[in-house]
Coordinates of C-alpha atoms and ligand atoms in Angstrom, one line a residue:
X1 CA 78.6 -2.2 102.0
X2 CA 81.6 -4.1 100.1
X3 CA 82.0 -5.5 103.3
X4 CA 79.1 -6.8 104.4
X5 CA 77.4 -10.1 102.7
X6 CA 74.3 -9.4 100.5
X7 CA 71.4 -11.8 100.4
X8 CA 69.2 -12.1 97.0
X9 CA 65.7 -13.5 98.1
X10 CA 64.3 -15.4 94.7
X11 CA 60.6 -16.4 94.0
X12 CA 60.4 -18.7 91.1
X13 CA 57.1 -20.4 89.8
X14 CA 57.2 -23.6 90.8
X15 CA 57.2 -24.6 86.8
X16 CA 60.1 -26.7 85.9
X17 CA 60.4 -24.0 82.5
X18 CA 60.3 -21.1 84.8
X19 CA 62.3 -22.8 88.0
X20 CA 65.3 -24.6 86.9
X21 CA 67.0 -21.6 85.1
X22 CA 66.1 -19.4 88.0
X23 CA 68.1 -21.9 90.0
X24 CA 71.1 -21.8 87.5
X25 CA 70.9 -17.9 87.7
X26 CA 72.0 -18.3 91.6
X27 CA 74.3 -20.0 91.2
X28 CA 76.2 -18.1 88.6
X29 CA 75.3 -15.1 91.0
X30 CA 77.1 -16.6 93.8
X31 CA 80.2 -18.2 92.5
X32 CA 80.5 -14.2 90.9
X33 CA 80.8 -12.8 93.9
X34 CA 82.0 -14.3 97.5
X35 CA 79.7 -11.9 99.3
X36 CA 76.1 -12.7 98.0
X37 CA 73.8 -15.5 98.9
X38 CA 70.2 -16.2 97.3
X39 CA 67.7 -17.8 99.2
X40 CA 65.0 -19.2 97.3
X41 CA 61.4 -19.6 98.3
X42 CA 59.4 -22.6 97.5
X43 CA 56.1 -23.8 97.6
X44 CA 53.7 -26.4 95.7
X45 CA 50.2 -26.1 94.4
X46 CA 47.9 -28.3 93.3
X47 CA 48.4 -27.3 89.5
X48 CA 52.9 -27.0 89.9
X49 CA 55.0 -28.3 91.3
X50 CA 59.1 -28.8 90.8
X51 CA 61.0 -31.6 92.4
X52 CA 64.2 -30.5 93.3
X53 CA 66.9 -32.9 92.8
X54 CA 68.6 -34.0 95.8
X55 CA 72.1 -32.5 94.5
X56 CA 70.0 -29.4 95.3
X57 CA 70.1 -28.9 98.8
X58 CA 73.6 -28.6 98.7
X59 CA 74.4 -25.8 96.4
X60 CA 76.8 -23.7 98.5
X61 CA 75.9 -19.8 98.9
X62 CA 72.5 -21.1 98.2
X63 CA 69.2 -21.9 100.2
X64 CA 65.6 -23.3 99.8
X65 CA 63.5 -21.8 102.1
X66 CA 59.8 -23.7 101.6
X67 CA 56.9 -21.6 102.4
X68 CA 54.3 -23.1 104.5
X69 CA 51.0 -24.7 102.8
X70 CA 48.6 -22.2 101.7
X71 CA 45.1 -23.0 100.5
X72 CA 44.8 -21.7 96.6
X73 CA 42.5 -18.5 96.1
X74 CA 39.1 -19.4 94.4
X75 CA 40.6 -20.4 90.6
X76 CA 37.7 -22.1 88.9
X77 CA 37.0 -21.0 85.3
X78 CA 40.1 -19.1 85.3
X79 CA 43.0 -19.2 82.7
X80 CA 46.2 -20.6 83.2
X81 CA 47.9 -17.0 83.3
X82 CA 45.4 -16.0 85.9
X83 CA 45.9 -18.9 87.8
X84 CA 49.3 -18.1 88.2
X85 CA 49.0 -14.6 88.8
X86 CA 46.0 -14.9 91.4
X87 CA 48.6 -17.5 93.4
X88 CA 51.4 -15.0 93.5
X89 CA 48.9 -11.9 94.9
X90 CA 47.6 -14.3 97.5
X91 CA 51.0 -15.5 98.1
X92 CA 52.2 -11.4 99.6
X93 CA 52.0 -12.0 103.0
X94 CA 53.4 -15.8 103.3
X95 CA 56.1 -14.4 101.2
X96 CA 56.7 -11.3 103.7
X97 CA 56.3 -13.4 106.5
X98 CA 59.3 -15.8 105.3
X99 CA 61.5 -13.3 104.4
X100 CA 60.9 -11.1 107.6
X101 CA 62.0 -14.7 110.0
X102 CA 64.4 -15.9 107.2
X103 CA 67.3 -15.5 109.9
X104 CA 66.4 -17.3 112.7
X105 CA 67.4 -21.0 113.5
X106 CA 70.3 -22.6 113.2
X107 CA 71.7 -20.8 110.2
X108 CA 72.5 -17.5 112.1
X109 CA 76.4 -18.8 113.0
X110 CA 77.1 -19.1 109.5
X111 CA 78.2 -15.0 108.2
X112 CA 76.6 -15.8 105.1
X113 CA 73.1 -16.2 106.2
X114 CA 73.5 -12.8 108.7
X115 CA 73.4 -10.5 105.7
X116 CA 71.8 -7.8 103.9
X117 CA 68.4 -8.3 102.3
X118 CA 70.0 -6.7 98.9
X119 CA 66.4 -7.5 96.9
X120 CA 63.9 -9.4 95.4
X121 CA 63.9 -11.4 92.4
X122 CA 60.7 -12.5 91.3
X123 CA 59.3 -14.5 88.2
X124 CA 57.6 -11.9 85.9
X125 CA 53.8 -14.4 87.1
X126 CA 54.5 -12.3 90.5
X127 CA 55.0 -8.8 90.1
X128 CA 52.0 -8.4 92.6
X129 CA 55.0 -9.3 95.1
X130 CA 56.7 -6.1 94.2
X131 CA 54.1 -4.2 97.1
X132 CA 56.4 -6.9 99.5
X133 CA 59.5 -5.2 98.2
X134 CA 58.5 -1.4 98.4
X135 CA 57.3 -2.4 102.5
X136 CA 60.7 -4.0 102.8
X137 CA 62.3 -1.1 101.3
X138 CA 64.2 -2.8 99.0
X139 CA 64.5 -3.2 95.2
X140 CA 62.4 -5.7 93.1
X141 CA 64.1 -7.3 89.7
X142 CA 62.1 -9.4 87.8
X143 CA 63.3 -12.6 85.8
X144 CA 62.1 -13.5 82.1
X145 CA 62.9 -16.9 81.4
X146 CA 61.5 -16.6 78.4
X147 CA 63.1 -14.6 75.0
X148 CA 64.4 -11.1 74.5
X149 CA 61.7 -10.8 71.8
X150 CA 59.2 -11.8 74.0
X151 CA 60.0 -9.2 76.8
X152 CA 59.8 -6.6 74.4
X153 CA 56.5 -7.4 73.3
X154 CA 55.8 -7.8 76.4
X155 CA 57.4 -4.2 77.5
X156 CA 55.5 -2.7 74.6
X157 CA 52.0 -4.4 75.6
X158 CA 50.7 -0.7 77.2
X159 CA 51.4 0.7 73.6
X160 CA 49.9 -1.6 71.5
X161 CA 46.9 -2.3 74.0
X162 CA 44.9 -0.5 71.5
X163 CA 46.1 -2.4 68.4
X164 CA 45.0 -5.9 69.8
X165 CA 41.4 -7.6 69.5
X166 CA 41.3 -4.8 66.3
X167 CA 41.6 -4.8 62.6
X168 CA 45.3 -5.2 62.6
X169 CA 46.7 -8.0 61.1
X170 CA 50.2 -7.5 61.8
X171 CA 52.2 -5.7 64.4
X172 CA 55.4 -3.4 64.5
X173 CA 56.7 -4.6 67.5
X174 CA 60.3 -3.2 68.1
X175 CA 62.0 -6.3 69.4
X176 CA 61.4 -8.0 66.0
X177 CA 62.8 -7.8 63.1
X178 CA 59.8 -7.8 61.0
X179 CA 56.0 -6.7 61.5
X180 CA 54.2 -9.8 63.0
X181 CA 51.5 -11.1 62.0
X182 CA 48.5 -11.4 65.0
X183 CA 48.0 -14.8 64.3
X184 CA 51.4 -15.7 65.6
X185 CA 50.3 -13.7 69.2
X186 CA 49.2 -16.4 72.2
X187 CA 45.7 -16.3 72.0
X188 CA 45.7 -14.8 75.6
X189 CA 46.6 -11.5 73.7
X190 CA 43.7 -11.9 71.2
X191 CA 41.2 -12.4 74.0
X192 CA 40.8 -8.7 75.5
X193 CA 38.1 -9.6 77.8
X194 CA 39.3 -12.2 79.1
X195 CA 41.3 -12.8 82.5
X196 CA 44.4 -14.0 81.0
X197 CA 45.1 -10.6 79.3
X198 CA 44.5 -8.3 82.2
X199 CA 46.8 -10.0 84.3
X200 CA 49.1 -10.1 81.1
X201 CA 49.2 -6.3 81.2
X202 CA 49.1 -5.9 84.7
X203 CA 52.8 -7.4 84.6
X204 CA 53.9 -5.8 81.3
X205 CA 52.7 -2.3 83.6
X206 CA 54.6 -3.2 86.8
X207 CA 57.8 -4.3 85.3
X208 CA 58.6 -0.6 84.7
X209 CA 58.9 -0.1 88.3
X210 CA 61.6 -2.4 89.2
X211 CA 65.2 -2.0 89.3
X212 CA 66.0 -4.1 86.6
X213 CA 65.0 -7.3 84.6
X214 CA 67.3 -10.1 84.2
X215 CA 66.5 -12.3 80.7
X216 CA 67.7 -15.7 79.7
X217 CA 68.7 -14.6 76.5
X218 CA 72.0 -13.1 75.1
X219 CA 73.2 -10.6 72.9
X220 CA 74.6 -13.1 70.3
X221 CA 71.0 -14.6 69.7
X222 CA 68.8 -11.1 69.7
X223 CA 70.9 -8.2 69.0
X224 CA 68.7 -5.9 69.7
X225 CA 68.5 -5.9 73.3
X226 CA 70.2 -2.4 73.9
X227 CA 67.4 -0.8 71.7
X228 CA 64.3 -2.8 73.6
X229 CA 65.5 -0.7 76.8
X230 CA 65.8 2.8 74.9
X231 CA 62.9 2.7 73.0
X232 CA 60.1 2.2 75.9
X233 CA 60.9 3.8 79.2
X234 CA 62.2 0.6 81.3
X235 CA 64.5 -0.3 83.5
X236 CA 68.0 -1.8 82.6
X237 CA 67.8 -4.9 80.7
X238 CA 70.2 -7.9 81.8
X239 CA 70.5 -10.3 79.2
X240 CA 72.9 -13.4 81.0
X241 CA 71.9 -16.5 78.9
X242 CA 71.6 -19.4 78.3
X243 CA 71.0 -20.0 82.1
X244 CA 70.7 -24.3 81.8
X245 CA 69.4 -27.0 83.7
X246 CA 72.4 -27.7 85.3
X247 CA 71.1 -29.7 87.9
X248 CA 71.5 -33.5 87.8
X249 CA 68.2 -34.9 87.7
X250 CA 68.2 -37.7 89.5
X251 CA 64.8 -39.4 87.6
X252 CA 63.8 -43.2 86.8
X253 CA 63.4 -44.4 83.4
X254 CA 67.0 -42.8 83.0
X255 CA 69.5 -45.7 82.1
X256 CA 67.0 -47.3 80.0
X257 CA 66.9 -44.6 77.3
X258 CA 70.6 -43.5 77.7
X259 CA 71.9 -47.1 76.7
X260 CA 69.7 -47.1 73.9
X261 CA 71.2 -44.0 72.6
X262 CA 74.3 -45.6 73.2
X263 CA 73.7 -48.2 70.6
X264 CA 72.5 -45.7 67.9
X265 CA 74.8 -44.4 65.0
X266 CA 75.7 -40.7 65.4
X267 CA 73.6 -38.1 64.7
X268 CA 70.7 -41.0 63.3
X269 CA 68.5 -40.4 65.9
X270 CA 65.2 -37.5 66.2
X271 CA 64.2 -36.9 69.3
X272 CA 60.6 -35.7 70.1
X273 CA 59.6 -33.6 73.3
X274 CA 57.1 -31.3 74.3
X275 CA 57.8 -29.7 77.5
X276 CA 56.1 -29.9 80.7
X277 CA 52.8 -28.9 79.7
X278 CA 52.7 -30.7 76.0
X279 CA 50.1 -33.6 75.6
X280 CA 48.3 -34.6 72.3
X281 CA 45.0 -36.4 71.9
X282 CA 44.7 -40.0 69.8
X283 CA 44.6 -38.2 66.8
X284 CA 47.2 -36.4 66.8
X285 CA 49.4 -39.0 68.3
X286 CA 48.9 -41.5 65.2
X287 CA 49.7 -38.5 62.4
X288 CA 53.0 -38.5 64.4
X289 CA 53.7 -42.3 64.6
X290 CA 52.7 -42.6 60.8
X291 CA 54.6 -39.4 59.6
X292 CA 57.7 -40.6 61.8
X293 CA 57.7 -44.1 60.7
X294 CA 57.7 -43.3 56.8
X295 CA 60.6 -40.4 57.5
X296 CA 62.5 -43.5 58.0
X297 CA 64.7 -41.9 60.9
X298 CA 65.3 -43.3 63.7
X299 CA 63.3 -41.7 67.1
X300 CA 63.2 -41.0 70.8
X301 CA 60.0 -40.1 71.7
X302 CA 58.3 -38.9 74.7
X303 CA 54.9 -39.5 74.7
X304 CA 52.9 -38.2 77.2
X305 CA 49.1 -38.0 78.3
X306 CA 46.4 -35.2 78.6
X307 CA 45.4 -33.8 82.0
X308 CA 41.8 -34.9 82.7
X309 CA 41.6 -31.6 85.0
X310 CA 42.6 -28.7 83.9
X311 CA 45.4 -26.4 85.0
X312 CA 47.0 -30.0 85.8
X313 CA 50.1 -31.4 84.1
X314 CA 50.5 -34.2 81.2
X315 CA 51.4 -37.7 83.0
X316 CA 52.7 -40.4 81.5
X317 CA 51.0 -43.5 80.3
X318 CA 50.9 -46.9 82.2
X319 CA 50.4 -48.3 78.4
X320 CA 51.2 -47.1 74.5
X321 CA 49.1 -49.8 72.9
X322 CA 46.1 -47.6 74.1
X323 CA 47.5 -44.6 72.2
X324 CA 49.7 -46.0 69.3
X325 CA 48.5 -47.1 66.1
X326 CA 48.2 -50.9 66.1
X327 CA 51.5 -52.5 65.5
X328 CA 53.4 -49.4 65.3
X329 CA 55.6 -50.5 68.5
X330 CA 56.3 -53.6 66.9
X331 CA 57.2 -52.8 63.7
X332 CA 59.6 -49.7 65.1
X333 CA 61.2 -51.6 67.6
X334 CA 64.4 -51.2 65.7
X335 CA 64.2 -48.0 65.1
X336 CA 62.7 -46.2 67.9
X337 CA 61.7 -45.7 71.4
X338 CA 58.8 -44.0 73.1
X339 CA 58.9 -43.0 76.6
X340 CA 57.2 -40.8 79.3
X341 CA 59.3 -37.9 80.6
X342 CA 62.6 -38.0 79.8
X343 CA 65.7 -36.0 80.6
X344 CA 65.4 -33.6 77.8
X345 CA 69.1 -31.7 78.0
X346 CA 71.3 -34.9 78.6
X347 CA 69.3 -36.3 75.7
X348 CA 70.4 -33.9 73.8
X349 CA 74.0 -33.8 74.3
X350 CA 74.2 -36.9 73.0
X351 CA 75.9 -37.4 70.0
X352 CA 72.9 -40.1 68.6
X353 CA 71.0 -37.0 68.2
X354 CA 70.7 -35.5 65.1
X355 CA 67.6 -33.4 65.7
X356 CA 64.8 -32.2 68.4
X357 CA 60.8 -31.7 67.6
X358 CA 59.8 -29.6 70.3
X359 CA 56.7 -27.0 71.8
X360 CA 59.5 -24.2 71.1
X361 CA 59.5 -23.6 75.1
X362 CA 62.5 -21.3 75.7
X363 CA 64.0 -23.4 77.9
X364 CA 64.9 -26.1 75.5
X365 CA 65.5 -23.7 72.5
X366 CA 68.0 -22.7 74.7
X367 CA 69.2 -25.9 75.4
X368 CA 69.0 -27.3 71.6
X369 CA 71.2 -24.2 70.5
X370 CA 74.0 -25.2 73.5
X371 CA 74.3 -28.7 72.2
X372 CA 74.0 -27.6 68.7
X373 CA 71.2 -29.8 67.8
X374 CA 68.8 -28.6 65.1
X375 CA 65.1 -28.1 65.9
X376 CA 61.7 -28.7 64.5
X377 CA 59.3 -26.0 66.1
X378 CA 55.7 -27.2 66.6
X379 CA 54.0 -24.6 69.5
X380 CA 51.4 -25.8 71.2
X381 CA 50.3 -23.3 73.9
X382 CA 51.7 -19.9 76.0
X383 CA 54.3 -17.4 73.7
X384 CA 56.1 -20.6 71.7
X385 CA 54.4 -19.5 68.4
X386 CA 56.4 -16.1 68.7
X387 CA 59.1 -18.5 69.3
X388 CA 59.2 -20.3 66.5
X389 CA 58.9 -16.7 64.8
X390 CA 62.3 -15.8 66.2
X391 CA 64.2 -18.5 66.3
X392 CA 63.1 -19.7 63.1
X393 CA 61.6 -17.0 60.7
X394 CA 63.5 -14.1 62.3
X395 CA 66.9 -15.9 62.7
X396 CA 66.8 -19.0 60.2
X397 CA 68.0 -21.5 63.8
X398 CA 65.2 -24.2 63.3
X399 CA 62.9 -25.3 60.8
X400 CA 58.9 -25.7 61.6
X401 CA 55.8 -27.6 60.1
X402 CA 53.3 -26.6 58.4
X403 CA 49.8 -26.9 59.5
X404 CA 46.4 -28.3 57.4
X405 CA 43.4 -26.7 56.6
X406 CA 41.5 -29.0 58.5
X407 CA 40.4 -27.4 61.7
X408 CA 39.6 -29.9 64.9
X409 CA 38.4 -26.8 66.7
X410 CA 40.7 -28.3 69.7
X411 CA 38.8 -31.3 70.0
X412 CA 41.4 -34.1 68.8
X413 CA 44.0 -32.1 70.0
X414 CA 42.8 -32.3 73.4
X415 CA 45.3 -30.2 74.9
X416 CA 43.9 -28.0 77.5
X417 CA 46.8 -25.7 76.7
X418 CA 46.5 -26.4 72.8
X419 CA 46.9 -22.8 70.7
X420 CA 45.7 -23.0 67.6
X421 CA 43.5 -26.3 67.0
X422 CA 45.0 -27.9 63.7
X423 CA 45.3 -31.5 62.9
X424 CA 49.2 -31.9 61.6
X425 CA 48.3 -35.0 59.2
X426 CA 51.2 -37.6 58.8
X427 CA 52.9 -36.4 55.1
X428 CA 53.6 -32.8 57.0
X429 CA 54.9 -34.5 59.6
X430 CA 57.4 -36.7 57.1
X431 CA 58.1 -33.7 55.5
X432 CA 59.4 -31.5 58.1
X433 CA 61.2 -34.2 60.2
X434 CA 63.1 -35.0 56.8
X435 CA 63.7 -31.3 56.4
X436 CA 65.4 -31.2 60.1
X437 CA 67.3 -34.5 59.7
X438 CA 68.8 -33.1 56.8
X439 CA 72.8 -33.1 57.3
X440 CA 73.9 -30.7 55.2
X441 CA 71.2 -28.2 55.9
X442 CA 72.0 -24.1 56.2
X443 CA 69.9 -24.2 59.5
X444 CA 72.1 -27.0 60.8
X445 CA 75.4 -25.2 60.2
X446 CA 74.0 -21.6 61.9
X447 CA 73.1 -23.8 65.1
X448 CA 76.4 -25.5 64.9
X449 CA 77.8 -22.0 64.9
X450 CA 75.2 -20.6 67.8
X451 CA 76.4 -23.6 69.7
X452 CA 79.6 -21.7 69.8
X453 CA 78.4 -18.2 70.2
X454 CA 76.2 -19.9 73.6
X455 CA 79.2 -21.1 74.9
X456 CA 81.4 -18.2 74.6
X457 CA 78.7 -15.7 75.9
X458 CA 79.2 -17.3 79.4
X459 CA 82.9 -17.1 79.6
X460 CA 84.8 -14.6 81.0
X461 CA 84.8 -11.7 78.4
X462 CA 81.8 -12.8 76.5
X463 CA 78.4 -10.6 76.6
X464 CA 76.6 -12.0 79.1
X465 CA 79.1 -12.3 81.8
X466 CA 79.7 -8.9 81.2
X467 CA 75.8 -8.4 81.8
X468 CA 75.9 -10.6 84.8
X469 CA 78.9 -8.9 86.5
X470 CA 76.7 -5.1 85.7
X471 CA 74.0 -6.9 87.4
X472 CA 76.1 -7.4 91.0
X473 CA 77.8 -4.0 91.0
X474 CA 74.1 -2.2 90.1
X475 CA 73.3 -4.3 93.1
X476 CA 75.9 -3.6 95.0
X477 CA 75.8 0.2 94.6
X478 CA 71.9 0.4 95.1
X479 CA 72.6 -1.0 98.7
X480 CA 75.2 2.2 99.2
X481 CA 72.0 4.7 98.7
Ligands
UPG1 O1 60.1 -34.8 79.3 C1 60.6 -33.7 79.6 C2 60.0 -32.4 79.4 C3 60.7 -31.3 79.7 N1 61.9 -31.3 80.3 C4 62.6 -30.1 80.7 O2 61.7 -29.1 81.2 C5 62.0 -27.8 80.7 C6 60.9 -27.3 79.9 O3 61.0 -26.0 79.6 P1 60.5 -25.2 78.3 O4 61.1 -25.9 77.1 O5 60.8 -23.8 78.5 O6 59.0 -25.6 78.3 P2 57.8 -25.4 79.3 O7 57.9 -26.3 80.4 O8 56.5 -25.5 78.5 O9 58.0 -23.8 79.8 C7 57.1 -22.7 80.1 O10 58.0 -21.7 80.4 C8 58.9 -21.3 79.3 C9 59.8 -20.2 79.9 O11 59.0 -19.0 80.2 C10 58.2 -20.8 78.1 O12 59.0 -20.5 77.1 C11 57.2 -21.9 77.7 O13 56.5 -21.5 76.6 C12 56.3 -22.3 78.9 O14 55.4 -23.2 78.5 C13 63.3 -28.0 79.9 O15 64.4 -27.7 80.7 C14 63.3 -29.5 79.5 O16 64.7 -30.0 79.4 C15 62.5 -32.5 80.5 O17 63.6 -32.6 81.1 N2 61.9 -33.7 80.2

């Protein structure tokens, strides 16, 4: 087969946490090795959808393949996990179709695009696309873009099915360190009846039968990998992170923010982001802007509205004044700056940056530990409370804030995603932003050193190039059967 050119079919989500490091996964796949190509399938729906950058479309060794419009199964009154899910089973035959014509047109003179179908790598939302694999006849992988800790619990969900929506109060899950306690679970696991967690163990039951799952973590940050795969009976585990957003994003609003960074003093500056799915009601929003204002730091924030449907994204606001406290803008405007979306990972390479409130989405853990930048875990919906377990209970990398007593049942929140309910009032918020800011902080030195371990992990002789080269000759040699 060495001879021959292998083609790597990817399905992402198209959710920019689940997309862009599937994205930076094929490309580190085909710079490896000469005679592999990915093709990745995309598609929009009305509740996702990623813009690719144009610098895109020209990734050598690498194609976008867009699947044609498909109408959305019925999805009212389900949860966002079975939203996804449903999207991916309806999505079997499009996805077959594509694959099965992928050669035709006017890529055939080019070798690259005559190869092998080698497999299918699929987000771990559409393991109901492994039945395309097994009529292909080829192997299925899944990608995590999510943590090492979370795979396992996810890999050990059959197990501890019984556990859940019990008694228990804590967990022994063995991809942490410590017993958890439930009440750091995403509610979908809580819910037992419900739709989310069906289709939650649906995928924890199918991953067993694919060849291999590739995670965007690596060995430096969650040693025990190695034990995850030989205590439940699972296929090999690749850990080759931190896969990045690598892509320049090519978005408005850019220069604006960038020059003011420019003009700050180094390492002054906390920056405040939430992800693509992170939105706070009025409430909320003021405990921020007072709690920030009397940390006395300077801020970037990016403030973004609610959905007014659900399973829709934030957008951003035509107006803060709306939203803000009354004068707050005013009386800041030395200090800080609040913006929609904003381009997270540049942000925080810069050297104004001192540190990063967050949702605790993988993706920018990921990227705060690359650029060394301390953060300030604050979950807000999906697995970013067992997040901000790991990375900052479990491995002392970030520091987190406390919530109050008072519960708002949601309602202030307004967050269709929101987990948990609770008001944060302002003097928490002071607290834990003065906490993070801190310069001579333990937490700030490990990242410092993380920073490192990231960096090294990707080079040649580090863990997860290692993983990543396994990965092609498992490939490779599962074509030779
Ligand atoms: O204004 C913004 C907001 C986000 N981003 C980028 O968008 C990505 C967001 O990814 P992530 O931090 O992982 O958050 P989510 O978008 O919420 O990602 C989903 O997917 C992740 C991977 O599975 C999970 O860890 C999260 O909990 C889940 O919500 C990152 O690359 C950010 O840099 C921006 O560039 N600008």
């Amino acid at each position: 087969m060495d001879s021959k050119f292998a083609e790597l079919v990817f399905l992402p989500v198209p959710e920019i946490g689940h997309f862009l490091s599937m994205v930076d996964l094929a490309k580190r796949l085909v710079n490896r090795h000469h005679r592999l190509s990915v093709t990745i399938l995309t598609y929009s729906t009305f509740f996702a959808t990623v813009q690719l950058p144009s610098s895109a479309a020209s990734l050598p060794g690498i194609r976008f393949l867009n699947l044609p419009h498909v109408d959305p199964p019925p999805l009212q009154g389900v949860s966002g996990e079975a939203c996804q899910s449903l999207f991916q089973q309806h999505l079997k035959p499009h996805v077959k179709h594509a694959i099965t014509t992928r050669h035709g047109g006017d890529t055939e003179s080019d070798p690259k695009y005559s190869s092998r179908l080698a497999g299918l790598v699929l987000d771990f939302f559409s393991t109901a696309v492994i039945d395309v694999a097994d009529e292909l006849g080829v192997p299925a992988y899944v990608y995590f873009p999510s943590g090492a800790a979370f795979l396992g619990f996810l890999l050990n969900l059959p197990a501890l099915d019984s556990q859940l929506g019990g008694l228990a109060t804590e967990l022994t899950i063995p991809s942490f360190f410590e017993p958890v306690p439930t009440s750091e679970l995403p509610s979908v696991f809580l819910e037992k009846d419900q739709d989310g967690y069906h289709w939650m163990l649906y995928h924890a039951r199918r991953f067993r039968e694919t060849k291999g799952i590739i995670v965007n973590s690596f060995t430096g940050l969650e040693p025990g990998l190695a034990d995850l795969v030989s205590k439940v009976d699972c296929p090999p585990v690749y850990p080759v992170g931190p896969l990045l957003d690598q892509i320049e994003a090519d978005r408005s609003g850019e220069d604006r923010i960038m020059k003011w960074l420019d003009d700050q003093p180094v390492g002054s500056v906390v920056f405040l982001c939430f992800g693509s799915r992170g939105a706070f009601g009025v409430g909320q929003v003021h405990e921020i802007a007072h709690g920030l204002e009397h940390s006395g730091y300077r801020f970037l924030w990016s403030l973004r509205q609610p959905p007014r449907v659900k399973h829709l994204p934030p957008s951003d606001h035509t107006n803060f004044d709306g939203v803000l406290p009354e004068g707050f803008l005013d009386r800041t405007a030395e200090k800080g700056l609040v913006c929609g979306w904003a381009p997270q990972f540049k942000i925080l390479y810069h050297p104004s940056i001192g540190g990063f409130v967050s949702h605790g989405g993988w993706n920018s853990i990921m990227e705060s530990l690359w650029c060394g930048v301390p953060i300030l875990v604050w979950p807000i919906y999906a697995e970013q409370k067992l997040n901000r377990y790991r990375i900052v209970r479990d491995l002392g990398l970030g520091v987190e804030v406390t919530e109050n007593d008072e519960d708002m049942n949601g309602r202030d929140l307004l967050m269709a995603y929101t987990d948990g309910g609770h008001l944060v009032k302002r003097e928490k918020v002071k607290v834990a932003v003065k906490a993070l800011m801190d310069g001579e902080s333990e937490v700030r030195r490990k990242v410092k050193q993380m920073s490192e371990t990231c960096r090294e992990t990707v080079r040649d002789g580090g863990s997860s190039f290692a993983s990543l080269g396994q990965f092609i000759t498992d490939l490779f040699a599962s074509m030779k059967k």
